[in-house]
Short mmCIF file of C-alpha atoms and ligand atoms in Angstrom, two decimals:
data_model
loop_
_atom_site.label_atom_id
_atom_site.label_comp_id
_atom_site.label_asym_id
_atom_site.label_seq_id
_atom_site.Cartn_x
_atom_site.Cartn_y
_atom_site.Cartn_z
CA MET A 1027 13.56 -23.91 -16.86
CA SER A 1028 14.69 -20.61 -14.95
CA ARG A 1029 12.43 -17.56 -15.26
CA ASN A 1030 15.30 -15.67 -17.32
CA MET A 1031 15.34 -18.64 -19.71
CA ARG A 1032 11.63 -18.31 -20.15
CA TRP A 1033 11.81 -14.90 -21.19
CA LEU A 1034 14.48 -15.46 -23.57
CA VAL A 1035 11.85 -16.38 -26.24
CA VAL A 1036 10.39 -12.91 -25.61
CA LEU A 1037 13.59 -11.30 -25.96
CA SER A 1038 14.37 -13.28 -29.11
CA LEU A 1039 11.52 -11.67 -30.27
CA VAL A 1040 12.55 -7.96 -29.41
CA THR A 1041 15.96 -8.63 -31.26
CA ILE A 1042 13.94 -9.76 -34.52
CA VAL A 1043 11.94 -6.57 -34.34
CA LEU A 1044 14.75 -4.26 -33.53
CA VAL A 1045 16.76 -5.59 -36.45
CA ALA A 1046 13.27 -5.13 -38.79
CA LEU A 1047 12.77 -1.53 -37.27
CA ALA A 1048 16.56 -0.57 -37.84
CA ALA A 1049 16.23 -1.85 -41.45
CA CYS A 1050 12.96 0.26 -42.15
CA ALA A 1051 13.55 3.22 -39.98
CA ALA A 1052 12.23 5.96 -41.98
CA PRO A 1053 13.23 9.56 -41.51
CA THR A 1054 10.78 11.80 -39.72
CA ALA A 1055 9.67 15.23 -40.06
CA ALA A 1056 9.15 15.70 -36.49
CA PRO A 1057 11.47 18.20 -34.82
CA THR A 1058 14.18 17.14 -32.66
CA PRO A 1059 14.23 18.98 -29.33
CA THR A 1060 16.88 21.79 -29.13
CA THR A 1061 17.24 22.29 -25.58
CA ALA A 1062 20.11 20.13 -24.40
CA PRO A 1063 18.70 18.13 -20.87
CA ALA A 1064 20.84 17.70 -17.88
CA ALA A 1065 22.62 14.64 -18.12
CA ALA A 1066 20.93 11.73 -16.30
CA THR A 1067 24.11 11.44 -14.16
CA LYS A 1068 23.97 14.88 -12.86
CA ALA A 1069 23.40 15.12 -9.07
CA PRO A 1070 20.16 16.34 -8.17
CA ALA A 1071 20.11 19.81 -6.98
CA ALA A 1072 18.35 21.04 -3.90
CA ALA A 1073 14.75 20.61 -5.16
CA GLY A 1074 12.05 23.08 -5.82
CA GLY A 1075 10.11 24.30 -8.73
CA LYS A 1076 8.12 21.69 -10.58
CA LEU A 1077 7.59 17.96 -11.51
CA GLU A 1078 5.16 17.23 -14.18
CA MET A 1079 4.37 13.42 -14.46
CA PHE A 1080 2.12 12.10 -17.24
CA SER A 1081 0.12 9.02 -16.92
CA TRP A 1082 -3.29 7.38 -17.70
CA TRP A 1083 -3.97 6.53 -14.20
CA THR A 1084 -6.99 7.97 -12.97
CA ALA A 1085 -9.10 4.75 -12.00
CA GLY A 1086 -9.38 3.67 -8.41
CA GLY A 1087 -6.26 1.89 -7.47
CA GLU A 1088 -4.17 3.32 -10.30
CA ALA A 1089 -4.81 6.95 -8.94
CA GLU A 1090 -4.05 5.82 -5.28
CA GLY A 1091 -0.88 3.77 -6.19
CA LEU A 1092 0.14 7.03 -8.01
CA ALA A 1093 -0.58 9.22 -5.15
CA GLY A 1094 1.45 6.94 -2.84
CA MET A 1095 4.54 7.73 -4.76
CA TYR A 1096 4.01 11.24 -5.00
CA ALA A 1097 3.54 11.22 -1.34
CA ALA A 1098 6.85 9.59 -1.25
CA TYR A 1099 8.27 11.95 -3.59
CA LYS A 1100 7.01 15.02 -1.48
CA LYS A 1101 8.53 13.31 1.71
CA LEU A 1102 12.00 13.70 -0.13
CA TYR A 1103 11.51 16.94 -1.75
CA PRO A 1104 8.71 18.98 -0.10
CA ASN A 1105 9.09 22.12 -2.10
CA VAL A 1106 8.46 20.53 -5.59
CA GLU A 1107 5.12 21.12 -6.94
CA ILE A 1108 3.90 17.85 -8.55
CA ILE A 1109 1.73 18.26 -11.73
CA ASN A 1110 -0.44 15.03 -12.10
CA ALA A 1111 -0.88 15.28 -15.76
CA THR A 1112 -3.36 12.39 -16.84
CA VAL A 1113 -5.45 11.52 -19.77
CA ALA A 1114 -8.10 8.75 -18.75
CA GLY A 1115 -8.68 5.72 -20.60
CA GLY A 1116 -7.37 2.15 -19.85
CA ALA A 1117 -3.95 0.70 -21.39
CA GLY A 1118 -3.38 4.07 -22.34
CA THR A 1119 -5.94 4.32 -25.01
CA ASN A 1120 -6.07 7.94 -25.00
CA ALA A 1121 -2.79 8.67 -23.31
CA LYS A 1122 -0.28 7.31 -25.65
CA ALA A 1123 -1.47 9.51 -28.58
CA VAL A 1124 -1.35 12.54 -26.61
CA MET A 1125 1.95 11.85 -25.24
CA THR A 1126 2.96 11.23 -28.74
CA THR A 1127 1.91 14.58 -29.90
CA ARG A 1128 3.72 16.42 -26.94
CA LEU A 1129 6.96 14.67 -27.31
CA PHE A 1130 7.28 15.04 -30.94
CA GLY A 1131 6.01 18.53 -30.66
CA GLY A 1132 8.69 19.73 -28.27
CA ASP A 1133 6.30 19.88 -25.23
CA PRO A 1134 7.34 16.90 -22.98
CA PRO A 1135 6.27 16.39 -19.61
CA ASP A 1136 9.33 15.68 -17.04
CA SER A 1137 8.43 11.78 -17.06
CA PHE A 1138 5.81 9.73 -18.45
CA GLN A 1139 4.31 6.37 -18.29
CA VAL A 1140 5.50 3.79 -20.63
CA HIS A 1141 5.27 -0.20 -20.82
CA ALA A 1142 8.51 -1.90 -20.69
CA GLY A 1143 9.13 -3.84 -24.06
CA LEU A 1144 8.68 -2.70 -27.59
CA GLU A 1145 6.40 0.22 -26.69
CA VAL A 1146 9.03 2.52 -26.31
CA ALA A 1147 10.03 2.07 -29.98
CA SER A 1148 6.99 4.15 -31.04
CA TYR A 1149 8.44 7.05 -28.83
CA GLN A 1150 11.76 7.11 -31.23
CA PRO A 1151 13.68 7.05 -28.01
CA ASP A 1152 17.16 7.89 -29.80
CA LYS A 1153 15.38 11.17 -30.59
CA TYR A 1154 13.24 12.04 -28.03
CA LEU A 1155 13.98 10.26 -24.55
CA GLN A 1156 17.55 10.33 -22.57
CA PRO A 1157 18.92 6.99 -21.89
CA LEU A 1158 18.99 6.06 -18.41
CA ASP A 1159 22.00 3.74 -18.57
CA SER A 1160 24.04 5.74 -15.86
CA ILE A 1161 21.00 5.84 -13.46
CA PHE A 1162 20.79 2.19 -13.83
CA ALA A 1163 24.55 1.84 -12.97
CA SER A 1164 24.64 4.28 -10.07
CA GLU A 1165 21.47 3.12 -8.53
CA GLY A 1166 22.68 -0.51 -8.66
CA TRP A 1167 19.55 -1.71 -10.65
CA ASP A 1168 21.08 -4.48 -12.42
CA LYS A 1169 21.19 -6.19 -9.31
CA VAL A 1170 17.25 -5.61 -8.03
CA PHE A 1171 15.50 -5.90 -11.34
CA PRO A 1172 14.96 -9.34 -12.62
CA LYS A 1173 17.76 -10.14 -15.65
CA ASP A 1174 14.96 -10.92 -17.88
CA LEU A 1175 13.27 -7.74 -17.27
CA LEU A 1176 16.40 -5.50 -17.77
CA THR A 1177 16.95 -7.18 -20.93
CA LEU A 1178 13.04 -6.56 -21.90
CA LEU A 1179 13.86 -2.94 -21.11
CA GLN A 1180 16.90 -2.48 -23.24
CA TYR A 1181 16.19 -1.03 -26.69
CA GLN A 1182 18.95 -0.21 -29.26
CA GLY A 1183 21.41 -1.02 -26.28
CA HIS A 1184 19.94 1.42 -23.88
CA TYR A 1185 17.74 1.54 -20.84
CA TRP A 1186 15.13 4.12 -21.75
CA SER A 1187 12.63 3.65 -18.81
CA VAL A 1188 12.79 2.31 -15.19
CA PRO A 1189 10.22 -0.44 -14.20
CA VAL A 1190 8.07 0.56 -11.55
CA ASN A 1191 5.79 -2.77 -11.29
CA ILE A 1192 4.74 -6.26 -12.53
CA HIS A 1193 1.19 -6.78 -13.43
CA ARG A 1194 -0.53 -9.99 -14.34
CA ALA A 1195 -3.22 -9.82 -17.11
CA ASN A 1196 -4.49 -13.36 -17.05
CA VAL A 1197 -6.58 -13.25 -13.94
CA LEU A 1198 -10.13 -14.48 -13.65
CA TRP A 1199 -11.99 -12.48 -10.88
CA TYR A 1200 -15.09 -13.79 -9.51
CA SER A 1201 -17.68 -12.93 -6.67
CA LYS A 1202 -17.17 -15.10 -3.90
CA LYS A 1203 -20.76 -14.85 -2.64
CA VAL A 1204 -22.06 -15.48 -6.00
CA PHE A 1205 -20.21 -18.55 -6.35
CA ALA A 1206 -20.69 -19.96 -2.83
CA ASP A 1207 -24.46 -19.48 -3.23
CA ASN A 1208 -24.49 -21.64 -6.37
CA ASN A 1209 -21.80 -24.16 -5.11
CA LEU A 1210 -19.30 -23.09 -7.76
CA GLN A 1211 -15.52 -23.38 -8.13
CA PRO A 1212 -13.30 -21.09 -10.19
CA PRO A 1213 -13.21 -22.51 -13.62
CA ALA A 1214 -10.06 -24.13 -14.63
CA THR A 1215 -10.85 -25.10 -18.02
CA PHE A 1216 -13.09 -23.58 -20.58
CA ASP A 1217 -15.34 -26.46 -20.43
CA ASP A 1218 -15.71 -25.66 -16.54
CA PHE A 1219 -16.19 -21.84 -17.62
CA PHE A 1220 -19.05 -22.77 -19.67
CA LYS A 1221 -20.54 -25.01 -16.97
CA VAL A 1222 -20.08 -22.25 -14.47
CA ALA A 1223 -21.83 -19.55 -16.87
CA ASP A 1224 -24.68 -21.93 -17.60
CA THR A 1225 -25.42 -22.25 -13.86
CA LEU A 1226 -25.46 -18.53 -13.42
CA LYS A 1227 -27.30 -17.53 -16.44
CA ALA A 1228 -29.95 -19.70 -15.14
CA LYS A 1229 -30.03 -18.05 -11.97
CA GLY A 1230 -30.64 -14.62 -13.73
CA ILE A 1231 -26.92 -13.46 -12.80
CA VAL A 1232 -24.66 -12.25 -15.64
CA PRO A 1233 -22.03 -15.11 -15.93
CA PHE A 1234 -19.13 -13.23 -17.52
CA VAL A 1235 -18.75 -9.53 -17.27
CA MET A 1236 -17.03 -7.18 -19.82
CA GLY A 1237 -16.74 -3.40 -20.14
CA ASP A 1238 -15.37 -2.83 -24.01
CA LYS A 1239 -16.09 0.93 -24.17
CA GLU A 1240 -12.55 1.84 -24.57
CA GLY A 1241 -11.70 -0.72 -27.40
CA TRP A 1242 -8.88 -2.57 -25.89
CA GLU A 1243 -10.66 -4.86 -23.31
CA SER A 1244 -11.90 -7.40 -25.96
CA ALA A 1245 -8.50 -7.97 -26.88
CA HIS A 1246 -7.21 -8.19 -23.46
CA VAL A 1247 -9.52 -11.04 -22.73
CA PHE A 1248 -8.73 -12.83 -25.83
CA GLU A 1249 -4.91 -12.60 -25.20
CA THR A 1250 -5.80 -14.84 -22.25
CA VAL A 1251 -8.01 -17.03 -24.43
CA LEU A 1252 -5.08 -17.46 -27.01
CA ILE A 1253 -2.76 -18.50 -24.13
CA GLY A 1254 -5.38 -20.70 -22.70
CA THR A 1255 -5.69 -22.46 -25.92
CA LEU A 1256 -2.25 -22.81 -27.44
CA GLY A 1257 -0.22 -22.70 -24.17
CA ALA A 1258 2.57 -20.51 -23.30
CA ASP A 1259 5.01 -21.68 -26.00
CA GLY A 1260 2.42 -21.46 -28.71
CA TYR A 1261 1.13 -17.98 -27.71
CA ARG A 1262 4.66 -16.78 -27.54
CA GLY A 1263 5.16 -18.05 -31.07
CA LEU A 1264 2.29 -16.14 -32.66
CA TRP A 1265 4.51 -12.97 -31.78
CA THR A 1266 7.64 -14.40 -33.16
CA GLY A 1267 6.41 -16.31 -36.03
CA LYS A 1268 6.91 -19.58 -34.67
CA THR A 1269 3.13 -20.14 -34.40
CA ALA A 1270 1.13 -19.45 -37.38
CA TRP A 1271 -2.17 -17.24 -37.02
CA THR A 1272 -3.44 -19.75 -39.31
CA ASP A 1273 -3.07 -22.26 -36.91
CA PRO A 1274 -6.51 -24.31 -36.21
CA LYS A 1275 -5.89 -23.54 -32.54
CA VAL A 1276 -6.49 -19.87 -33.21
CA THR A 1277 -9.66 -20.81 -35.01
CA THR A 1278 -10.41 -22.64 -31.68
CA ALA A 1279 -9.58 -19.63 -29.61
CA LEU A 1280 -11.83 -17.60 -31.49
CA ASN A 1281 -14.91 -19.94 -31.23
CA THR A 1282 -14.17 -20.37 -27.46
CA TYR A 1283 -14.31 -16.56 -27.32
CA LYS A 1284 -17.22 -16.20 -29.33
CA LYS A 1285 -18.96 -18.47 -27.04
CA MET A 1286 -17.79 -16.58 -23.96
CA LEU A 1287 -18.98 -13.47 -25.50
CA THR A 1288 -22.64 -14.92 -25.36
CA TYR A 1289 -22.59 -14.66 -21.80
CA ILE A 1290 -21.58 -11.01 -21.54
CA ASN A 1291 -23.76 -8.27 -19.86
CA SER A 1292 -25.97 -6.45 -22.25
CA ASP A 1293 -24.55 -2.88 -21.20
CA HIS A 1294 -20.73 -3.85 -22.04
CA ALA A 1295 -20.20 -1.38 -24.80
CA ALA A 1296 -21.18 1.22 -22.40
CA LEU A 1297 -18.68 0.35 -19.58
CA THR A 1298 -15.10 0.45 -18.78
CA TRP A 1299 -13.21 -2.30 -17.15
CA ASP A 1300 -13.73 -0.78 -13.53
CA GLY A 1301 -17.55 -0.21 -14.60
CA ALA A 1302 -17.86 -3.75 -15.37
CA GLY A 1303 -16.23 -4.80 -12.02
CA GLN A 1304 -19.08 -2.99 -10.10
CA TYR A 1305 -21.25 -6.37 -11.49
CA LEU A 1306 -19.03 -8.47 -9.17
CA ILE A 1307 -19.37 -5.91 -6.09
CA ASP A 1308 -23.07 -5.96 -6.33
CA ASN A 1309 -23.09 -9.81 -6.84
CA LYS A 1310 -25.16 -9.29 -10.16
CA GLY A 1311 -22.13 -10.67 -12.16
CA GLY A 1312 -20.22 -13.84 -11.59
CA MET A 1313 -16.61 -13.66 -13.65
CA GLU A 1314 -14.44 -11.26 -15.04
CA ILE A 1315 -11.16 -11.67 -16.82
CA MET A 1316 -8.79 -8.57 -16.27
CA GLY A 1317 -5.51 -7.39 -15.13
CA ASP A 1318 -4.64 -7.26 -11.61
CA TRP A 1319 -5.18 -3.34 -11.80
CA GLU A 1320 -8.69 -4.85 -10.94
CA ASN A 1321 -7.44 -5.77 -7.58
CA GLY A 1322 -6.23 -2.33 -6.71
CA TRP A 1323 -9.58 -0.96 -7.71
CA PHE A 1324 -11.44 -3.54 -5.50
CA GLN A 1325 -9.27 -2.24 -2.80
CA SER A 1326 -9.95 1.33 -3.63
CA LYS A 1327 -13.74 0.31 -3.23
CA ASN A 1328 -13.15 -1.45 -0.09
CA TYR A 1329 -14.49 -4.70 -1.82
CA THR A 1330 -13.13 -7.84 -0.20
CA GLY A 1331 -15.71 -10.45 -1.42
CA TYR A 1332 -13.56 -11.33 -4.58
CA GLY A 1333 -11.64 -14.38 -5.45
CA TYR A 1334 -9.04 -14.71 -7.99
CA ALA A 1335 -7.73 -17.76 -10.33
CA PRO A 1336 -5.90 -18.08 -13.59
CA ALA A 1337 -7.97 -17.22 -16.62
CA PRO A 1338 -9.18 -20.61 -17.98
CA GLY A 1339 -6.45 -22.81 -19.52
CA THR A 1340 -3.56 -20.59 -17.99
CA ALA A 1341 -2.73 -22.31 -14.57
CA GLY A 1342 0.98 -22.12 -14.26
CA ILE A 1343 1.31 -19.11 -16.93
CA PHE A 1344 1.93 -15.58 -15.95
CA ASP A 1345 1.06 -13.18 -18.78
CA ALA A 1346 3.11 -10.19 -17.69
CA LEU A 1347 3.53 -6.45 -18.53
CA SER A 1348 5.66 -3.68 -16.52
CA ASP A 1349 4.79 -0.33 -16.10
CA SER A 1350 7.73 2.19 -16.42
CA PHE A 1351 8.67 5.82 -16.22
CA ALA A 1352 10.59 7.30 -18.89
CA LEU A 1353 12.72 10.56 -19.03
CA PRO A 1354 12.27 12.79 -22.20
CA LYS A 1355 15.10 14.99 -23.67
CA GLY A 1356 14.26 18.63 -23.21
CA VAL A 1357 12.33 18.75 -20.06
CA LYS A 1358 11.39 21.65 -18.05
CA ASN A 1359 12.71 20.22 -14.67
CA PRO A 1360 15.64 17.86 -15.38
CA ASP A 1361 16.85 17.38 -11.70
CA ASN A 1362 13.33 16.98 -10.49
CA ALA A 1363 12.93 14.81 -13.34
CA VAL A 1364 15.76 12.58 -12.54
CA ASN A 1365 14.75 12.51 -8.90
CA TRP A 1366 11.51 11.09 -9.89
CA ILE A 1367 13.09 8.40 -12.09
CA LYS A 1368 15.29 7.52 -9.00
CA LEU A 1369 12.63 7.39 -6.60
CA ALA A 1370 10.61 5.05 -9.03
CA GLY A 1371 13.16 2.55 -9.08
CA SER A 1372 13.86 2.42 -5.55
CA LYS A 1373 12.50 0.12 -2.85
CA ALA A 1374 10.76 2.93 -0.94
CA GLY A 1375 8.93 4.30 -3.94
CA GLN A 1376 7.75 0.56 -5.26
CA GLU A 1377 6.58 -0.19 -1.91
CA ALA A 1378 4.31 3.25 -1.81
CA PHE A 1379 3.13 2.37 -5.28
CA ASN A 1380 2.52 -1.20 -5.76
CA PRO A 1381 0.42 -2.21 -2.84
CA LYS A 1382 -2.20 0.17 -3.90
CA LYS A 1383 -1.80 -0.15 -7.56
CA GLY A 1384 -2.50 -4.15 -7.27
CA SER A 1385 0.82 -4.94 -8.86
CA ILE A 1386 3.95 -6.46 -7.33
CA CYS A 1387 7.40 -4.52 -7.37
CA ALA A 1388 9.56 -4.91 -10.40
CA ARG A 1389 12.16 -5.13 -7.67
CA THR A 1390 12.94 -8.58 -6.01
CA ASP A 1391 13.70 -7.03 -2.51
CA CYS A 1392 9.99 -5.44 -1.56
CA ASP A 1393 8.62 -6.15 1.79
CA GLN A 1394 5.97 -8.97 1.07
CA SER A 1395 4.17 -8.14 4.42
CA LEU A 1396 2.79 -4.75 2.87
CA PHE A 1397 0.74 -6.55 0.14
CA ASN A 1398 -2.53 -8.26 0.33
CA ALA A 1399 -3.00 -12.05 -0.14
CA TYR A 1400 -3.86 -11.86 -3.70
CA LEU A 1401 -0.34 -9.80 -4.68
CA GLN A 1402 1.47 -12.12 -2.42
CA SER A 1403 0.41 -15.03 -4.44
CA ALA A 1404 0.99 -13.14 -7.50
CA ALA A 1405 4.43 -12.52 -6.40
CA LYS A 1406 5.07 -16.47 -5.91
CA ASP A 1407 3.58 -17.24 -9.36
CA TRP A 1408 5.81 -14.57 -10.91
CA GLN A 1409 8.61 -16.50 -9.37
CA THR A 1410 7.49 -19.96 -10.65
CA ASN A 1411 5.10 -19.46 -13.68
CA ALA A 1412 6.10 -19.65 -17.30
CA ILE A 1413 6.06 -15.87 -18.20
CA VAL A 1414 4.56 -14.78 -21.29
CA PRO A 1415 4.47 -11.25 -22.74
CA SER A 1416 1.08 -9.18 -23.05
CA VAL A 1417 0.35 -7.89 -26.26
CA VAL A 1418 -2.31 -5.55 -25.20
CA HIS A 1419 0.20 -3.65 -22.63
CA GLY A 1420 3.41 -3.53 -24.66
CA ALA A 1421 5.24 -6.07 -24.02
CA ALA A 1422 5.16 -8.57 -26.93
CA ALA A 1423 4.92 -6.79 -30.31
CA ILE A 1424 5.55 -3.54 -31.73
CA GLU A 1425 3.10 -0.80 -31.16
CA SER A 1426 1.43 -0.66 -34.85
CA TRP A 1427 0.86 -4.38 -34.54
CA ALA A 1428 -0.60 -4.35 -31.13
CA THR A 1429 -2.74 -1.68 -32.09
CA LYS A 1430 -4.09 -3.61 -35.14
CA TYR A 1431 -4.34 -6.76 -33.27
CA LYS A 1432 -6.45 -4.69 -30.59
CA ASP A 1433 -8.83 -3.11 -33.29
CA ILE A 1434 -9.60 -6.56 -34.98
CA MET A 1435 -10.57 -7.95 -31.43
CA ALA A 1436 -12.81 -4.87 -30.69
CA LEU A 1437 -14.74 -5.46 -34.13
CA PHE A 1438 -15.06 -9.32 -33.22
CA VAL A 1439 -17.14 -8.56 -30.15
CA THR A 1440 -20.07 -7.38 -32.83
CA SER A 1441 -19.30 -9.23 -35.72
CA GLY A 1442 -18.46 -12.54 -34.37
CA ASP A 1443 -16.91 -13.45 -37.80
CA VAL A 1444 -14.23 -16.09 -36.96
CA ALA A 1445 -12.99 -16.80 -40.38
CA LYS A 1446 -12.60 -13.03 -41.30
CA THR A 1447 -11.15 -12.27 -38.02
CA GLN A 1448 -8.26 -14.81 -38.35
CA ALA A 1449 -7.44 -13.67 -41.66
CA ASP A 1450 -7.20 -10.10 -40.32
CA LEU A 1451 -4.95 -11.12 -37.50
CA GLN A 1452 -2.70 -13.09 -39.95
CA ALA A 1453 -2.64 -9.86 -42.27
CA ALA A 1454 -1.60 -7.87 -39.34
CA CYS A 1455 1.44 -10.46 -38.37
CA LYS A 1456 2.40 -10.05 -42.22
CA ASP A 1457 2.21 -6.09 -42.12
CA ALA A 1458 4.45 -6.29 -38.82
CA GLY A 1459 6.93 -8.28 -41.02
CA ILE A 1460 7.02 -11.31 -38.71
CA CYS A 1461 4.61 -13.43 -40.86
CA LYS A 1462 5.23 -14.35 -44.42
C1 GAL B 359 -2.28 -0.96 -18.47
C2 GAL B 359 -1.39 -0.59 -17.26
C3 GAL B 359 -1.82 -0.76 -15.96
C4 GAL B 359 -3.23 -0.23 -15.67
C5 GAL B 359 -4.29 -0.75 -16.98
C6 GAL B 359 -5.70 0.01 -17.05
O1 GAL B 359 -1.92 -0.99 -19.77
O2 GAL B 359 -0.20 -1.18 -17.49
O3 GAL B 359 -1.23 -0.04 -15.00
O4 GAL B 359 -3.19 0.97 -15.70
O5 GAL B 359 -3.62 -0.35 -18.23
O6 GAL B 359 -5.47 1.28 -17.14
#
């Protein structure tokens, strides 16, 4: 099956949810911006003034990637002052709420970060964002982004953001030294994972590192355990209603995850994802499951002693997400904003951003020699693997459901209550209007 076909399942969910959202769209008290924005097609003027770009990219790798794109922008528009508006917190934990307040309060930045997929719905794009259809057409983006990604980006028949990358969520990172010292191979299955974990535990090394300070990381890891347990179709079905959350395999996944959590570092609740990664750098920890922004972070630390493999049970499956940039209505610097959007979708922009960010290009024509070995392998997997959408990073479900899922799994780290958690997950699916 082609990659496009594989994403069709994702897209059918998008359609279902769009219909549901249209049916229950409630009127909102939020003000509609009154200043008419410059049309997205307007030719950029000779640039001066400012560009305020909003994101949550503050960690190593993330910040360097963004700085790379800013440098590319400055090369083209040296007289524009870039305001790097960031709200720290992985996966947008804090940034999304701030962004919503700014957008709905009539104080939008010139552009902001949003995941490709249903996440954009929570920003009420028809009211607060400018459709980018004419830019997609003028830049020829329908020919350089994969078709499936183009479809994922469309909401209510329009493009609202330009994709800058593809990230993979289901990666198991490991310390090559720790593994070599203990004659270990990266675990392909959960059984292997527990064997490796027991070996490391016996040696006084933290087998499995986690940093769940921000409340999304547990849900991220569990997303990969669900994929590893239910397979690509079974996992996709959880978000479309084809797989029941009451399925015994979900129970198995919860029990597996509960057991995995018995191997984590005791300071997990005090650490962020990158803080946990330090265990690997110090050879005090064996493995971490995290998205491939970890690759960008390792690079920013000049750390090369890491190995990588698909998270247990997920070989041949690519748990995907894409960062993109949107253009609000009523921005202060419309021409500079359009220029930013155009750069973000361009080959030069994506090549300046992704090698440092630790992601592959959303475009299909980037020069692979600019990317490290991990990213070259990810680019190959992106072409050949089954693609499933990440829920924690905006691609699989509407934001309210993704948030509930995230909160339920954050709680699970301390409760370990499999039955209650499964019931809560089922209830969240019901609330989203997908399960009966
Ligand atoms: C994801 C985002 C990535 C990376 C990560 C950790 O949601 O797509 O680009 O920033 O969060 O912050």
